[in-house]
PDB file of C-alpha atoms in Angstrom:
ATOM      1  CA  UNK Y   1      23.153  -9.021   8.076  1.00 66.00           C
ATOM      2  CA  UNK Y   2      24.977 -11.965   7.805  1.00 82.00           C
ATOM      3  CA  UNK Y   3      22.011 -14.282   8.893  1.00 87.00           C
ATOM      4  CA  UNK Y   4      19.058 -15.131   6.504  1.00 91.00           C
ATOM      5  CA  UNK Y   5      15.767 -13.050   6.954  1.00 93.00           C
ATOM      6  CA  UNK Y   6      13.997 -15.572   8.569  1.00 93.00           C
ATOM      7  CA  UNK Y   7      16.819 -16.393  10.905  1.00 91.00           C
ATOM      8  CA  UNK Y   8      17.007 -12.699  12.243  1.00 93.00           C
ATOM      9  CA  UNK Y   9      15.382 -12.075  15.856  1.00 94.00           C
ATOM     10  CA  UNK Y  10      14.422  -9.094  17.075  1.00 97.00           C
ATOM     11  CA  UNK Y  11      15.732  -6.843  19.564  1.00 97.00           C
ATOM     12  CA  UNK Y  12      18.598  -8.581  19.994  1.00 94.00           C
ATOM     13  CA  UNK Y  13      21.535  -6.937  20.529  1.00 95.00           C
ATOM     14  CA  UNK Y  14      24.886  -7.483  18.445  1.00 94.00           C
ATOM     15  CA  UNK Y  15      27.694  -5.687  20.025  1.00 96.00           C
ATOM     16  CA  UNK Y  16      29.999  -4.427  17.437  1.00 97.00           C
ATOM     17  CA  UNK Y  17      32.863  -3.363  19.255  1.00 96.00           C
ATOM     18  CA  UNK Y  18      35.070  -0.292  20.788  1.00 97.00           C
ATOM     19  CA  UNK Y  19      37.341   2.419  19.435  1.00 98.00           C
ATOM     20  CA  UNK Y  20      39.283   4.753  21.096  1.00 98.00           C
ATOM     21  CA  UNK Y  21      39.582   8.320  19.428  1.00 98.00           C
ATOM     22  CA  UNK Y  22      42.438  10.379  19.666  1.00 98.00           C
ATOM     23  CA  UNK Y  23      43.623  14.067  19.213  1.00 98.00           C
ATOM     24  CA  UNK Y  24      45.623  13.009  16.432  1.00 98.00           C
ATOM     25  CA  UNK Y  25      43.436  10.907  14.522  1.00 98.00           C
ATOM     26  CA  UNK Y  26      40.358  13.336  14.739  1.00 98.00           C
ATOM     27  CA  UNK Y  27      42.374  16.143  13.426  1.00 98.00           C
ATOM     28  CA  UNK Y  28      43.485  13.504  10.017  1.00 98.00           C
ATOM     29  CA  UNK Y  29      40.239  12.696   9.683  1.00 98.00           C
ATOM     30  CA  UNK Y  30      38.871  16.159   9.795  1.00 98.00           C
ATOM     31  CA  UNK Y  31      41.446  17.660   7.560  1.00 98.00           C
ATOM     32  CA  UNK Y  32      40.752  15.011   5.087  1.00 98.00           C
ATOM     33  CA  UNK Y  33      36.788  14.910   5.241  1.00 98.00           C
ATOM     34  CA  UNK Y  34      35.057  17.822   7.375  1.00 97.00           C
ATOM     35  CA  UNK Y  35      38.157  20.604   8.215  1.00 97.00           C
ATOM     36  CA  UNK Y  36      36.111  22.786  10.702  1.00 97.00           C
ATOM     37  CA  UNK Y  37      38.045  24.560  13.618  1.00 97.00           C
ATOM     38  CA  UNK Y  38      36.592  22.912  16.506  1.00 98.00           C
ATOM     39  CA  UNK Y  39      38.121  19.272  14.776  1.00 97.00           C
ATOM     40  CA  UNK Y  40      40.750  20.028  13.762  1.00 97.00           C
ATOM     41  CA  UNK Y  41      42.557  22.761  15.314  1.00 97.00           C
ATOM     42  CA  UNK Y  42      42.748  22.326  19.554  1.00 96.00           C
ATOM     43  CA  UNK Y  43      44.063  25.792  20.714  1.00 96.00           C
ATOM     44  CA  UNK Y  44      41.255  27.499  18.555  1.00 97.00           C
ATOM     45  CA  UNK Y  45      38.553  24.524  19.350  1.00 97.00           C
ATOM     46  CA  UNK Y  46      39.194  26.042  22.723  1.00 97.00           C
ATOM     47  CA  UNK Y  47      36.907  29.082  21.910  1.00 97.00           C
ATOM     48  CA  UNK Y  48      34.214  26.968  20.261  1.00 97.00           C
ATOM     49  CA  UNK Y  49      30.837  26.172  21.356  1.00 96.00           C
ATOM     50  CA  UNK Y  50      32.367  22.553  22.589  1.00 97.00           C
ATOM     51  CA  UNK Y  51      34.964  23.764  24.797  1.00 97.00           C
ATOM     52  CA  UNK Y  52      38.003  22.078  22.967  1.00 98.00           C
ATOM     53  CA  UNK Y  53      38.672  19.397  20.132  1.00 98.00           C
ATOM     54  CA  UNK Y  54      36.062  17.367  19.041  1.00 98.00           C
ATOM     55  CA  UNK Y  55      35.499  14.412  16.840  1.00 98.00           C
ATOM     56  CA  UNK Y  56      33.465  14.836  13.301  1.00 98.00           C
ATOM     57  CA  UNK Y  57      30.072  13.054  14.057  1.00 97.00           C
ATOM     58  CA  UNK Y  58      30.716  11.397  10.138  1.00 97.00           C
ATOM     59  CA  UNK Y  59      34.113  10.617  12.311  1.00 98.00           C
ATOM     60  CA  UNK Y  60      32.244   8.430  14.942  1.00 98.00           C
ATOM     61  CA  UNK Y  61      29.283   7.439  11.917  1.00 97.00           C
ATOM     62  CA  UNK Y  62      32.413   5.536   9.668  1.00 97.00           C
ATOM     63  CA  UNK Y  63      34.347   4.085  12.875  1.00 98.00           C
ATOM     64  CA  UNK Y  64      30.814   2.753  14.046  1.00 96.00           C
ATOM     65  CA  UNK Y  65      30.475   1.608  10.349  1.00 94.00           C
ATOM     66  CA  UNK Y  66      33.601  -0.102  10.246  1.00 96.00           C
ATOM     67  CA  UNK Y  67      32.898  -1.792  13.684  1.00 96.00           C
ATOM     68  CA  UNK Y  68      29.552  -3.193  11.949  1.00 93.00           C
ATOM     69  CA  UNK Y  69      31.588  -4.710   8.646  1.00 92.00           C
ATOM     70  CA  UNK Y  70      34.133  -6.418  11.032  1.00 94.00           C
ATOM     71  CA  UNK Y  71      31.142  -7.961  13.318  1.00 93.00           C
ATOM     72  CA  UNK Y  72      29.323  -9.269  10.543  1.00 89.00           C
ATOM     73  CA  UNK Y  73      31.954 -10.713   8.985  1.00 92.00           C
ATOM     74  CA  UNK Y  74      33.208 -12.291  11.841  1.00 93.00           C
ATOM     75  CA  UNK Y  75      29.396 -13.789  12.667  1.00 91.00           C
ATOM     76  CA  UNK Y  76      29.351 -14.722   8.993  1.00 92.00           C
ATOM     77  CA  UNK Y  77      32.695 -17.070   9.877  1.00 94.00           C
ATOM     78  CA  UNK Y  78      31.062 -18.186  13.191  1.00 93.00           C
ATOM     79  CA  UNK Y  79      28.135 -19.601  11.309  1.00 92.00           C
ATOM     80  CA  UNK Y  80      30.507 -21.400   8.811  1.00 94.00           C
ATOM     81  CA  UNK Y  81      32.602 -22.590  11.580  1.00 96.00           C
ATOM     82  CA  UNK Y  82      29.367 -24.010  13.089  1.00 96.00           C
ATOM     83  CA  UNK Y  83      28.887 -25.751   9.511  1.00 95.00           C
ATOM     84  CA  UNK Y  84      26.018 -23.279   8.845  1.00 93.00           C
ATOM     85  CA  UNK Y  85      25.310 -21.318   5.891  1.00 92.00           C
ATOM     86  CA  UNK Y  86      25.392 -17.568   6.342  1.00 93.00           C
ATOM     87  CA  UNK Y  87      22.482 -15.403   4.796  1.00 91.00           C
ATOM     88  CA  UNK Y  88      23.201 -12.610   2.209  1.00 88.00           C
ATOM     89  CA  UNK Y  89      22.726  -9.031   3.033  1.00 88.00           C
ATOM     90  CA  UNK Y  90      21.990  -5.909   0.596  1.00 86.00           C
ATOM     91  CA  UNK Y  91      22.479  -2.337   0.477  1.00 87.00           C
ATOM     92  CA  UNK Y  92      20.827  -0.197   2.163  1.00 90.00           C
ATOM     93  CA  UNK Y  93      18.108   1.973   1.124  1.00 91.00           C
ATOM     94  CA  UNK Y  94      18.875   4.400   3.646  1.00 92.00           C
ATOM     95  CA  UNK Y  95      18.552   6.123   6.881  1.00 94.00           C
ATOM     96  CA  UNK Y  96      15.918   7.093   8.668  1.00 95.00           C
ATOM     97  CA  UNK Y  97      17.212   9.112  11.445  1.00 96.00           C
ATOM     98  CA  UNK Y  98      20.587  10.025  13.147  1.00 97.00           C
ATOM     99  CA  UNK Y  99      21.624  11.745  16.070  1.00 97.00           C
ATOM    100  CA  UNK Y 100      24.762  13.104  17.559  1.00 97.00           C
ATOM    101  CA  UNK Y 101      24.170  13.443  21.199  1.00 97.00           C
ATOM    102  CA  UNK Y 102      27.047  14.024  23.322  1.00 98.00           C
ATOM    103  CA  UNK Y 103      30.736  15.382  21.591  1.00 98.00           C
ATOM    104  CA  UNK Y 104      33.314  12.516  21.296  1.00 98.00           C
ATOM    105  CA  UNK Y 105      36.769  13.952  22.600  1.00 98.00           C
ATOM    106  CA  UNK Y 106      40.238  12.828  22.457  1.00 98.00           C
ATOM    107  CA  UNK Y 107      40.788   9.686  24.781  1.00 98.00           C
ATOM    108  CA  UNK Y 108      36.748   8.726  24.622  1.00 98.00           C
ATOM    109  CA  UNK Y 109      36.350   5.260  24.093  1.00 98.00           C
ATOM    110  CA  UNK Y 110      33.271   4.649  22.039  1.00 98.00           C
ATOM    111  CA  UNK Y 111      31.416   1.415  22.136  1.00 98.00           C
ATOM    112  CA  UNK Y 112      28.829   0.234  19.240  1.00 98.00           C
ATOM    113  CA  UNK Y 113      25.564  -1.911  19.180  1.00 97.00           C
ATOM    114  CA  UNK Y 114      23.280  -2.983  16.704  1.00 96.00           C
ATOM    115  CA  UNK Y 115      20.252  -3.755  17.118  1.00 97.00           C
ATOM    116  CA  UNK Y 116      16.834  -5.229  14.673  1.00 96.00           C
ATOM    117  CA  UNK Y 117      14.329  -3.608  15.510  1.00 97.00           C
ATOM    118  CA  UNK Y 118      11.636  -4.778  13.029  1.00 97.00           C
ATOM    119  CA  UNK Y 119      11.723  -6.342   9.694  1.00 97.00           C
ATOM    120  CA  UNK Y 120       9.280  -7.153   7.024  1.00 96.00           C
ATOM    121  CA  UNK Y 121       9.559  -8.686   3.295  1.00 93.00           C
ATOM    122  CA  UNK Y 122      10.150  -6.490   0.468  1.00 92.00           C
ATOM    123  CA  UNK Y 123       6.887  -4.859  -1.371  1.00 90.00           C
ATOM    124  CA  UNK Y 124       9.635  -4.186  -4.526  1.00 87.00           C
ATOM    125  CA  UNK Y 125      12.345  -7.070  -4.683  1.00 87.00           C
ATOM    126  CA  UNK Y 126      11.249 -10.405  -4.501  1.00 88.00           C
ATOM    127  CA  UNK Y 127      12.975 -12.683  -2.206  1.00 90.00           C
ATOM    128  CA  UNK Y 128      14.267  -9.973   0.020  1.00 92.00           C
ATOM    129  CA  UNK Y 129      13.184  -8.538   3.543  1.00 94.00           C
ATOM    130  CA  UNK Y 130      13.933  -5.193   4.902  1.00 96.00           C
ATOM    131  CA  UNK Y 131      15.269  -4.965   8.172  1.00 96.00           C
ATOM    132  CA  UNK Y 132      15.268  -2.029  10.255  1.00 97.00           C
ATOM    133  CA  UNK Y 133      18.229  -1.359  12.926  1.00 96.00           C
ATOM    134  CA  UNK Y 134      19.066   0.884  15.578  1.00 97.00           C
ATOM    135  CA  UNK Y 135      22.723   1.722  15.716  1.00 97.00           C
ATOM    136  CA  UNK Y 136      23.776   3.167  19.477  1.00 98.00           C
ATOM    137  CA  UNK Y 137      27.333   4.313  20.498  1.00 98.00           C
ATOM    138  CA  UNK Y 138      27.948   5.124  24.411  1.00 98.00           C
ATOM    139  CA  UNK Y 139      31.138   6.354  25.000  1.00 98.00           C
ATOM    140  CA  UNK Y 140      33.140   5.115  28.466  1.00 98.00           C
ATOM    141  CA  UNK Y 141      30.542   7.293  30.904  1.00 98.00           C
ATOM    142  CA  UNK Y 142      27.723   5.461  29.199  1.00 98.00           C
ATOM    143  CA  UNK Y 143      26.626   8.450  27.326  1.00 98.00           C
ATOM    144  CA  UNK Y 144      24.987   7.971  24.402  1.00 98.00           C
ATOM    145  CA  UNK Y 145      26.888  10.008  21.536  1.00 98.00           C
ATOM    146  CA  UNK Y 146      25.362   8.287  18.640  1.00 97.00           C
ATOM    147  CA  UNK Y 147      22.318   7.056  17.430  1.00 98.00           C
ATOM    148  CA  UNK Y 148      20.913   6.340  14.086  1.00 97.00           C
ATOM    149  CA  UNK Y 149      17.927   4.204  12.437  1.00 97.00           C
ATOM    150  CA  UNK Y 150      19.244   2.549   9.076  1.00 96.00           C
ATOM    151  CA  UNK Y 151      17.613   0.640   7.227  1.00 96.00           C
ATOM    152  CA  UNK Y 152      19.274  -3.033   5.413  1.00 93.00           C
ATOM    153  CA  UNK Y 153      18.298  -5.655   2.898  1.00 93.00           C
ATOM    154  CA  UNK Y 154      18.611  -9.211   3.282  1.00 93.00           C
ATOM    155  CA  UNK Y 155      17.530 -12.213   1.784  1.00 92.00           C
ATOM    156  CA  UNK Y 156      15.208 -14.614   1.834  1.00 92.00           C
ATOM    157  CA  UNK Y 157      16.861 -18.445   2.652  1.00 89.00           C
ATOM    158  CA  UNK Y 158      13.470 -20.080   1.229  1.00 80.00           C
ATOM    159  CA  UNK Y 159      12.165 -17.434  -1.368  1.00 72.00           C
ATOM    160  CA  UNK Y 160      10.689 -19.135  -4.709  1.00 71.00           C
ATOM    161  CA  UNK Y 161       9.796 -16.805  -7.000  1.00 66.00           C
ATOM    162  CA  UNK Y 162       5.783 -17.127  -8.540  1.00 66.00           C
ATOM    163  CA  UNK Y 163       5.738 -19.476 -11.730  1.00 71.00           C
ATOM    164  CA  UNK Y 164       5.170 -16.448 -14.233  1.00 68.00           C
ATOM    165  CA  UNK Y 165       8.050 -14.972 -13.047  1.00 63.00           C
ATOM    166  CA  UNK Y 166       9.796 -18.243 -13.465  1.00 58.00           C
ATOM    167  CA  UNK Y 167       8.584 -18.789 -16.625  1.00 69.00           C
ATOM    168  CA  UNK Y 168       9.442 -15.198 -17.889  1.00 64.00           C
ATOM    169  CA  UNK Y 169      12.953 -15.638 -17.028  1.00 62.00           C
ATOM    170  CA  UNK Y 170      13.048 -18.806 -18.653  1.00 69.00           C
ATOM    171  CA  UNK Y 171      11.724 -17.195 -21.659  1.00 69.00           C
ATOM    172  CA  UNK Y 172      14.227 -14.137 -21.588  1.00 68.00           C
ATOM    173  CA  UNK Y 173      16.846 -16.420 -21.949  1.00 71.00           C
ATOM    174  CA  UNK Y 174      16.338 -17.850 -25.287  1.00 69.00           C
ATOM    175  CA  UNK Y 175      17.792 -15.500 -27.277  1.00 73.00           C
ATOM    176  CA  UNK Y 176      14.740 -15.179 -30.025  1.00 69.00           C
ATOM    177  CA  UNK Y 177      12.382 -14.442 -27.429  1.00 65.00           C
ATOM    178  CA  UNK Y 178      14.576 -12.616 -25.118  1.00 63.00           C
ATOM    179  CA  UNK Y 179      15.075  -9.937 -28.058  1.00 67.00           C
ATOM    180  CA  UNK Y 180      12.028 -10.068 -29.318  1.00 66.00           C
ATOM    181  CA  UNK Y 181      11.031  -8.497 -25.408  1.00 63.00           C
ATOM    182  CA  UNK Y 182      14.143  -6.718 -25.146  1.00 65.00           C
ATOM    183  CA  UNK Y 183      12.823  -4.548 -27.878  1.00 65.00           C
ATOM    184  CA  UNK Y 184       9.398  -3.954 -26.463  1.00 59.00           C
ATOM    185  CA  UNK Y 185      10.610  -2.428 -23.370  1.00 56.00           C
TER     186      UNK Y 185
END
């Protein structure tokens, strides 16, 4: 996220875009990443549990993906362009759950959103919080197709760390005493 921690509001919904899938880029990707029959082959697809060529869910997972990189880089210039700072995100520690709901099929349009669903500070890295996000994607019948719960970092704008912890930086640094502890661990 491209805002700081305490910036972030809840439920709010960050649209991240559309893509339109077709035949011949679900067969590339499928060849390249997951070749089963039903993505990549159309006439044999046609025999498959789906009824004809679909998309790789990790197909509609990395476009969705993509779609989020673009938006929050383009909310990350929006801030500067409003002569705002933009927060620092993390990686992210995971997903909790995804879904693949409804096949995406050649011609499908597939629309992203993203949305905060909670957040808290981190127990284990001080000066981060953890934010937790619902990704949808509804294709152009307003099914849902997608769904995952992910899980981000991001920082802190006004985190200070505790004066031990200050202090024991400070202290690492020197190079004596920064061996000296170096050694002990």
């Amino acid at each position: 996220m491209t805002r700081w921690f305490e910036n972030i509001t809840l439920n709010e919904v960050f649209p991240l875009g559309s893509h339109t899938f077709t035949a011949e880029e679900i067969v590339r990707f499928a060849s390249l990443y997951d070749p089963q029959y039903f993505h990549l082959d159309p006439e044999a697809a046609r025999h498959s549990h789906f009824g004809g060529l679909v998309a790789s869910g990790w197909h509609t997972v990395s476009v969705g993906h993509r779609r989020m990189v673009d938006a929050l880089e383009a909310e990350e210039e929006r801030l500067r362009g409003l002569g705002e700072e933009p927060g620092t995100s993390g990686p992210s520690p995971g997903v909790n759950t995804m879904e693949f709901k409804v096949p995406v099929r050649p011609g499908d349009t597939v629309s992203y959103e993203l949305v905060v669903t909670d957040k808290r500070a981190s127990n284990s890295i001080p000066g981060w919080g953890l934010l937790f996000n619902s990704i949808t994607a509804t294709n152009q019948h307003g099914e849902l197709v997608y769904r995952a719960e992910v899980v981000g970092f991001s920082k802190l704008r006004d985190y200070r760390a505790p004066a031990g912890q200050r202090l024991l930086l400070a202290l690492t640094s020197w190079p004596l005493i920064g061996g000296l502890l170096k050694r002990r661990s």
